[in-house]
Amino acid sequence: MDDRLKQLLVLGREHYDRREYDLAEHALRQILEKTDRFADVFNMLGVILHERGDFLGAELSFERAVQLNEHYTEALLNLAVTYNDLGKYEAARQVYSRIRRGEGTGGVVDPFARGKIANMHAALAQAYADAGCAQEAIDELKRAVALCPTFADLQLRLGTMYRDAGNLALAREHYTAARDANPKFAPARVLLGVVLLALGAADQAIAEWREALAIDPDNKMAKMYLRMVEAQRNGRPRDGAPPEAPAPPVARSAHWDVLDDVTPTEVSDLLATTIADAAGDADRAEREGRS
């Protein structure tokens, strides 16, 4: 390698690391005029193009990087992300398989790589959910959670998918995992409380909602659910017999009518927005915690 090429490589990497992408691209393209044998040059150029929204150009660059080094994990991850952005979900799945192929001999051990792959599984799950393919969405979220079981937002999303499918036992399991992964994550406690109430565990539900309010005193859902349960208990018969337990709601499509009957003017709207609000909080936590 001649001195000029070495200088361009050093210069290009320095600008790239400082996110001075225009300057980095200028150096990288000068390198490509001399040789096209450096996989990291194509990977850096692909990141720059992807950052600008040129997904087709990024795709070609990442593919070339992977051709030059088939074990280049970062380039494989970037290629999978780009395939997802282009709607090439099957191609992205195949790249995931390539990345995970070595699991029997150590697998994806780098935490950054695991997190990035898990988030791509979550993105693919959302695409399946948007297309009405609930089971496929659950399968992708299960893969994401298997890679990163301590990501509270992923556990929350999987719990919600199971709840909407009517599997309250698994919803409880994953909401509990979300709470345990991040005890200060109020949305996990709120949704866990809803499922606990549906399963007949009112005292446990109350405990979760009270803890959610200790974390987030302005949490509207937790306040409303506590008020609902208190109203129910205040209506207990004078002989002290406990009120009949409400039938557990099965899925969002059932509209959770048993709760609507208790506070018809407010609870219905709040329940309809619980998952959306929790997902928004989860997305914010993800952006803040993994940026």
PDB file of N, CA and C in Angstrom, residues 190-253:
ATOM      1  N   VAL A 190     -48.336  -0.630  34.808  1.00  0.00           N
ATOM      2  CA  VAL A 190     -49.738  -0.333  34.504  1.00  0.00           C
ATOM      3  C   VAL A 190     -50.371  -1.492  33.728  1.00  0.00           C
ATOM      4  N   LEU A 191     -49.689  -1.946  32.681  1.00  0.00           N
ATOM      5  CA  LEU A 191     -50.252  -3.010  31.858  1.00  0.00           C
ATOM      6  C   LEU A 191     -50.269  -4.343  32.598  1.00  0.00           C
ATOM      7  N   LEU A 192     -49.259  -4.588  33.432  1.00  0.00           N
ATOM      8  CA  LEU A 192     -49.272  -5.793  34.257  1.00  0.00           C
ATOM      9  C   LEU A 192     -50.479  -5.772  35.182  1.00  0.00           C
ATOM     10  N   GLY A 193     -50.777  -4.611  35.750  1.00  0.00           N
ATOM     11  CA  GLY A 193     -51.936  -4.502  36.619  1.00  0.00           C
ATOM     12  C   GLY A 193     -53.238  -4.808  35.909  1.00  0.00           C
ATOM     13  N   VAL A 194     -53.376  -4.358  34.669  1.00  0.00           N
ATOM     14  CA  VAL A 194     -54.595  -4.632  33.900  1.00  0.00           C
ATOM     15  C   VAL A 194     -54.776  -6.138  33.709  1.00  0.00           C
ATOM     16  N   VAL A 195     -53.685  -6.822  33.348  1.00  0.00           N
ATOM     17  CA  VAL A 195     -53.777  -8.266  33.137  1.00  0.00           C
ATOM     18  C   VAL A 195     -54.040  -8.992  34.458  1.00  0.00           C
ATOM     19  N   LEU A 196     -53.393  -8.541  35.535  1.00  0.00           N
ATOM     20  CA  LEU A 196     -53.635  -9.166  36.839  1.00  0.00           C
ATOM     21  C   LEU A 196     -55.102  -9.023  37.240  1.00  0.00           C
ATOM     22  N   LEU A 197     -55.683  -7.851  37.000  1.00  0.00           N
ATOM     23  CA  LEU A 197     -57.098  -7.668  37.307  1.00  0.00           C
ATOM     24  C   LEU A 197     -57.956  -8.605  36.470  1.00  0.00           C
ATOM     25  N   ALA A 198     -57.620  -8.730  35.201  1.00  0.00           N
ATOM     26  CA  ALA A 198     -58.378  -9.619  34.325  1.00  0.00           C
ATOM     27  C   ALA A 198     -58.286 -11.066  34.781  1.00  0.00           C
ATOM     28  N   LEU A 199     -57.155 -11.423  35.401  1.00  0.00           N
ATOM     29  CA  LEU A 199     -56.959 -12.789  35.889  1.00  0.00           C
ATOM     30  C   LEU A 199     -57.521 -12.987  37.297  1.00  0.00           C
ATOM     31  N   GLY A 200     -58.134 -11.942  37.869  1.00  0.00           N
ATOM     32  CA  GLY A 200     -58.763 -12.061  39.174  1.00  0.00           C
ATOM     33  C   GLY A 200     -57.869 -11.725  40.345  1.00  0.00           C
ATOM     34  N   ALA A 201     -56.656 -11.227  40.075  1.00  0.00           N
ATOM     35  CA  ALA A 201     -55.712 -10.894  41.147  1.00  0.00           C
ATOM     36  C   ALA A 201     -55.771  -9.392  41.419  1.00  0.00           C
ATOM     37  N   ALA A 202     -56.889  -8.936  41.973  1.00  0.00           N
ATOM     38  CA  ALA A 202     -57.112  -7.500  42.143  1.00  0.00           C
ATOM     39  C   ALA A 202     -56.103  -6.863  43.091  1.00  0.00           C
ATOM     40  N   ASP A 203     -55.775  -7.533  44.191  1.00  0.00           N
ATOM     41  CA  ASP A 203     -54.835  -6.948  45.144  1.00  0.00           C
ATOM     42  C   ASP A 203     -53.458  -6.736  44.517  1.00  0.00           C
ATOM     43  N   GLN A 204     -53.011  -7.701  43.721  1.00  0.00           N
ATOM     44  CA  GLN A 204     -51.726  -7.548  43.041  1.00  0.00           C
ATOM     45  C   GLN A 204     -51.788  -6.424  42.010  1.00  0.00           C
ATOM     46  N   ALA A 205     -52.921  -6.311  41.334  1.00  0.00           N
ATOM     47  CA  ALA A 205     -53.088  -5.232  40.362  1.00  0.00           C
ATOM     48  C   ALA A 205     -52.989  -3.876  41.047  1.00  0.00           C
ATOM     49  N   ILE A 206     -53.656  -3.748  42.185  1.00  0.00           N
ATOM     50  CA  ILE A 206     -53.625  -2.484  42.928  1.00  0.00           C
ATOM     51  C   ILE A 206     -52.191  -2.151  43.327  1.00  0.00           C
ATOM     52  N   ALA A 207     -51.448  -3.149  43.772  1.00  0.00           N
ATOM     53  CA  ALA A 207     -50.060  -2.914  44.182  1.00  0.00           C
ATOM     54  C   ALA A 207     -49.221  -2.392  43.018  1.00  0.00           C
ATOM     55  N   GLU A 208     -49.429  -2.955  41.824  1.00  0.00           N
ATOM     56  CA  GLU A 208     -48.673  -2.496  40.656  1.00  0.00           C
ATOM     57  C   GLU A 208     -49.041  -1.068  40.291  1.00  0.00           C
ATOM     58  N   TRP A 209     -50.329  -0.737  40.335  1.00  0.00           N
ATOM     59  CA  TRP A 209     -50.750   0.620  39.967  1.00  0.00           C
ATOM     60  C   TRP A 209     -50.261   1.647  40.986  1.00  0.00           C
ATOM     61  N   ARG A 210     -50.274   1.269  42.253  1.00  0.00           N
ATOM     62  CA  ARG A 210     -49.761   2.194  43.266  1.00  0.00           C
ATOM     63  C   ARG A 210     -48.261   2.425  43.076  1.00  0.00           C
ATOM     64  N   GLU A 211     -47.550   1.379  42.729  1.00  0.00           N
ATOM     65  CA  GLU A 211     -46.119   1.535  42.487  1.00  0.00           C
ATOM     66  C   GLU A 211     -45.882   2.385  41.241  1.00  0.00           C
ATOM     67  N   ALA A 212     -46.728   2.208  40.228  1.00  0.00           N
ATOM     68  CA  ALA A 212     -46.615   3.029  39.017  1.00  0.00           C
ATOM     69  C   ALA A 212     -46.805   4.504  39.358  1.00  0.00           C
ATOM     70  N   LEU A 213     -47.749   4.793  40.249  1.00  0.00           N
ATOM     71  CA  LEU A 213     -47.989   6.180  40.646  1.00  0.00           C
ATOM     72  C   LEU A 213     -46.846   6.722  41.500  1.00  0.00           C
ATOM     73  N   ALA A 214     -46.191   5.847  42.258  1.00  0.00           N
ATOM     74  CA  ALA A 214     -45.029   6.298  43.020  1.00  0.00           C
ATOM     75  C   ALA A 214     -43.902   6.720  42.073  1.00  0.00           C
ATOM     76  N   ILE A 215     -43.831   6.028  40.925  1.00  0.00           N
ATOM     77  CA  ILE A 215     -42.818   6.350  39.919  1.00  0.00           C
ATOM     78  C   ILE A 215     -43.240   7.557  39.092  1.00  0.00           C
ATOM     79  N   ASP A 216     -44.517   7.556  38.694  1.00  0.00           N
ATOM     80  CA  ASP A 216     -45.053   8.608  37.823  1.00  0.00           C
ATOM     81  C   ASP A 216     -46.382   9.091  38.396  1.00  0.00           C
ATOM     82  N   PRO A 217     -46.357  10.074  39.286  1.00  0.00           N
ATOM     83  CA  PRO A 217     -47.581  10.524  39.975  1.00  0.00           C
ATOM     84  C   PRO A 217     -48.679  11.031  39.053  1.00  0.00           C
ATOM     85  N   ASP A 218     -48.342  11.378  37.824  1.00  0.00           N
ATOM     86  CA  ASP A 218     -49.340  11.901  36.894  1.00  0.00           C
ATOM     87  C   ASP A 218     -49.875  10.842  35.931  1.00  0.00           C
ATOM     88  N   ASN A 219     -49.583   9.581  36.179  1.00  0.00           N
ATOM     89  CA  ASN A 219     -50.008   8.517  35.271  1.00  0.00           C
ATOM     90  C   ASN A 219     -51.533   8.388  35.305  1.00  0.00           C
ATOM     91  N   LYS A 220     -52.187   8.802  34.226  1.00  0.00           N
ATOM     92  CA  LYS A 220     -53.651   8.839  34.186  1.00  0.00           C
ATOM     93  C   LYS A 220     -54.268   7.451  34.264  1.00  0.00           C
ATOM     94  N   MET A 221     -53.640   6.472  33.572  1.00  0.00           N
ATOM     95  CA  MET A 221     -54.207   5.134  33.564  1.00  0.00           C
ATOM     96  C   MET A 221     -54.194   4.512  34.944  1.00  0.00           C
ATOM     97  N   ALA A 222     -53.064   4.628  35.638  1.00  0.00           N
ATOM     98  CA  ALA A 222     -52.973   4.042  36.973  1.00  0.00           C
ATOM     99  C   ALA A 222     -54.006   4.676  37.910  1.00  0.00           C
ATOM    100  N   LYS A 223     -54.162   5.993  37.835  1.00  0.00           N
ATOM    101  CA  LYS A 223     -55.152   6.680  38.663  1.00  0.00           C
ATOM    102  C   LYS A 223     -56.565   6.175  38.367  1.00  0.00           C
ATOM    103  N   MET A 224     -56.882   6.042  37.075  1.00  0.00           N
ATOM    104  CA  MET A 224     -58.226   5.634  36.702  1.00  0.00           C
ATOM    105  C   MET A 224     -58.517   4.205  37.136  1.00  0.00           C
ATOM    106  N   TYR A 225     -57.541   3.307  36.960  1.00  0.00           N
ATOM    107  CA  TYR A 225     -57.765   1.909  37.332  1.00  0.00           C
ATOM    108  C   TYR A 225     -57.948   1.775  38.839  1.00  0.00           C
ATOM    109  N   LEU A 226     -57.159   2.521  39.609  1.00  0.00           N
ATOM    110  CA  LEU A 226     -57.323   2.470  41.059  1.00  0.00           C
ATOM    111  C   LEU A 226     -58.698   2.989  41.471  1.00  0.00           C
ATOM    112  N   ARG A 227     -59.130   4.087  40.847  1.00  0.00           N
ATOM    113  CA  ARG A 227     -60.447   4.631  41.157  1.00  0.00           C
ATOM    114  C   ARG A 227     -61.550   3.640  40.799  1.00  0.00           C
ATOM    115  N   MET A 228     -61.349   2.931  39.693  1.00  0.00           N
ATOM    116  CA  MET A 228     -62.332   1.937  39.266  1.00  0.00           C
ATOM    117  C   MET A 228     -62.464   0.817  40.287  1.00  0.00           C
ATOM    118  N   VAL A 229     -61.309   0.290  40.743  1.00  0.00           N
ATOM    119  CA  VAL A 229     -61.348  -0.814  41.692  1.00  0.00           C
ATOM    120  C   VAL A 229     -61.924  -0.365  43.028  1.00  0.00           C
ATOM    121  N   GLU A 230     -61.565   0.846  43.441  1.00  0.00           N
ATOM    122  CA  GLU A 230     -62.108   1.366  44.696  1.00  0.00           C
ATOM    123  C   GLU A 230     -63.621   1.532  44.602  1.00  0.00           C
ATOM    124  N   ALA A 231     -64.106   1.976  43.448  1.00  0.00           N
ATOM    125  CA  ALA A 231     -65.552   2.122  43.263  1.00  0.00           C
ATOM    126  C   ALA A 231     -66.235   0.767  43.325  1.00  0.00           C
ATOM    127  N   GLN A 232     -65.571  -0.228  42.764  1.00  0.00           N
ATOM    128  CA  GLN A 232     -66.119  -1.575  42.799  1.00  0.00           C
ATOM    129  C   GLN A 232     -66.206  -2.062  44.242  1.00  0.00           C
ATOM    130  N   ARG A 233     -65.134  -1.846  44.996  1.00  0.00           N
ATOM    131  CA  ARG A 233     -65.091  -2.349  46.363  1.00  0.00           C
ATOM    132  C   ARG A 233     -66.039  -1.569  47.279  1.00  0.00           C
ATOM    133  N   ASN A 234     -66.232  -0.303  47.019  1.00  0.00           N
ATOM    134  CA  ASN A 234     -67.176   0.477  47.805  1.00  0.00           C
ATOM    135  C   ASN A 234     -68.604   0.033  47.583  1.00  0.00           C
ATOM    136  N   GLY A 235     -68.849  -0.662  46.482  1.00  0.00           N
ATOM    137  CA  GLY A 235     -70.182  -1.173  46.207  1.00  0.00           C
ATOM    138  C   GLY A 235     -70.411  -2.559  46.732  1.00  0.00           C
ATOM    139  N   ARG A 236     -69.495  -3.045  47.606  1.00  0.00           N
ATOM    140  CA  ARG A 236     -69.616  -4.395  48.156  1.00  0.00           C
ATOM    141  C   ARG A 236     -70.899  -4.513  48.988  1.00  0.00           C
ATOM    142  N   PRO A 237     -71.605  -5.654  48.942  1.00  0.00           N
ATOM    143  CA  PRO A 237     -72.826  -5.846  49.734  1.00  0.00           C
ATOM    144  C   PRO A 237     -72.565  -5.671  51.230  1.00  0.00           C
ATOM    145  N   ARG A 238     -73.612  -5.250  51.978  1.00  0.00           N
ATOM    146  CA  ARG A 238     -73.460  -4.945  53.398  1.00  0.00           C
ATOM    147  C   ARG A 238     -73.087  -6.165  54.218  1.00  0.00           C
ATOM    148  N   ASP A 239     -73.456  -7.370  53.778  1.00  0.00           N
ATOM    149  CA  ASP A 239     -73.143  -8.555  54.570  1.00  0.00           C
ATOM    150  C   ASP A 239     -71.659  -8.914  54.490  1.00  0.00           C
ATOM    151  N   GLY A 240     -70.899  -8.139  53.744  1.00  0.00           N
ATOM    152  CA  GLY A 240     -69.465  -8.370  53.698  1.00  0.00           C
ATOM    153  C   GLY A 240     -69.026  -9.335  52.630  1.00  0.00           C
ATOM    154  N   ALA A 241     -69.964  -9.891  51.896  1.00  0.00           N
ATOM    155  CA  ALA A 241     -69.575 -10.832  50.846  1.00  0.00           C
ATOM    156  C   ALA A 241     -68.857 -10.084  49.746  1.00  0.00           C
ATOM    157  N   PRO A 242     -67.787 -10.671  49.212  1.00  0.00           N
ATOM    158  CA  PRO A 242     -67.042  -9.978  48.160  1.00  0.00           C
ATOM    159  C   PRO A 242     -67.857  -9.885  46.885  1.00  0.00           C
ATOM    160  N   PRO A 243     -67.695  -8.834  46.131  1.00  0.00           N
ATOM    161  CA  PRO A 243     -68.433  -8.712  44.874  1.00  0.00           C
ATOM    162  C   PRO A 243     -67.974  -9.772  43.896  1.00  0.00           C
ATOM    163  N   GLU A 244     -68.852 -10.087  43.009  1.00  0.00           N
ATOM    164  CA  GLU A 244     -68.521 -11.088  41.999  1.00  0.00           C
ATOM    165  C   GLU A 244     -67.394 -10.574  41.116  1.00  0.00           C
ATOM    166  N   ALA A 245     -66.379 -11.413  40.907  1.00  0.00           N
ATOM    167  CA  ALA A 245     -65.218 -10.994  40.111  1.00  0.00           C
ATOM    168  C   ALA A 245     -65.622 -10.806  38.666  1.00  0.00           C
ATOM    169  N   PRO A 246     -65.123  -9.769  38.029  1.00  0.00           N
ATOM    170  CA  PRO A 246     -65.445  -9.563  36.610  1.00  0.00           C
ATOM    171  C   PRO A 246     -64.821 -10.629  35.740  1.00  0.00           C
ATOM    172  N   ALA A 247     -65.509 -10.970  34.674  1.00  0.00           N
ATOM    173  CA  ALA A 247     -64.937 -11.934  33.738  1.00  0.00           C
ATOM    174  C   ALA A 247     -63.729 -11.323  33.072  1.00  0.00           C
ATOM    175  N   PRO A 248     -62.647 -12.106  32.963  1.00  0.00           N
ATOM    176  CA  PRO A 248     -61.435 -11.529  32.382  1.00  0.00           C
ATOM    177  C   PRO A 248     -61.620 -11.191  30.919  1.00  0.00           C
ATOM    178  N   PRO A 249     -61.270  -9.973  30.517  1.00  0.00           N
ATOM    179  CA  PRO A 249     -61.322  -9.631  29.103  1.00  0.00           C
ATOM    180  C   PRO A 249     -60.308 -10.449  28.341  1.00  0.00           C
ATOM    181  N   VAL A 250     -60.583 -10.713  27.082  1.00  0.00           N
ATOM    182  CA  VAL A 250     -59.742 -11.618  26.318  1.00  0.00           C
ATOM    183  C   VAL A 250     -58.823 -10.880  25.387  1.00  0.00           C
ATOM    184  N   ALA A 251     -59.317  -9.908  24.666  1.00  0.00           N
ATOM    185  CA  ALA A 251     -58.471  -9.211  23.696  1.00  0.00           C
ATOM    186  C   ALA A 251     -58.975  -7.793  23.532  1.00  0.00           C
ATOM    187  N   ARG A 252     -58.170  -6.969  22.865  1.00  0.00           N
ATOM    188  CA  ARG A 252     -58.569  -5.582  22.661  1.00  0.00           C
ATOM    189  C   ARG A 252     -59.860  -5.512  21.875  1.00  0.00           C
ATOM    190  N   SER A 253     -60.090  -6.473  20.988  1.00  0.00           N
ATOM    191  CA  SER A 253     -61.291  -6.433  20.161  1.00  0.00           C
ATOM    192  C   SER A 253     -62.552  -6.580  20.995  1.00  0.00           C
TER     193      SER A 253
END
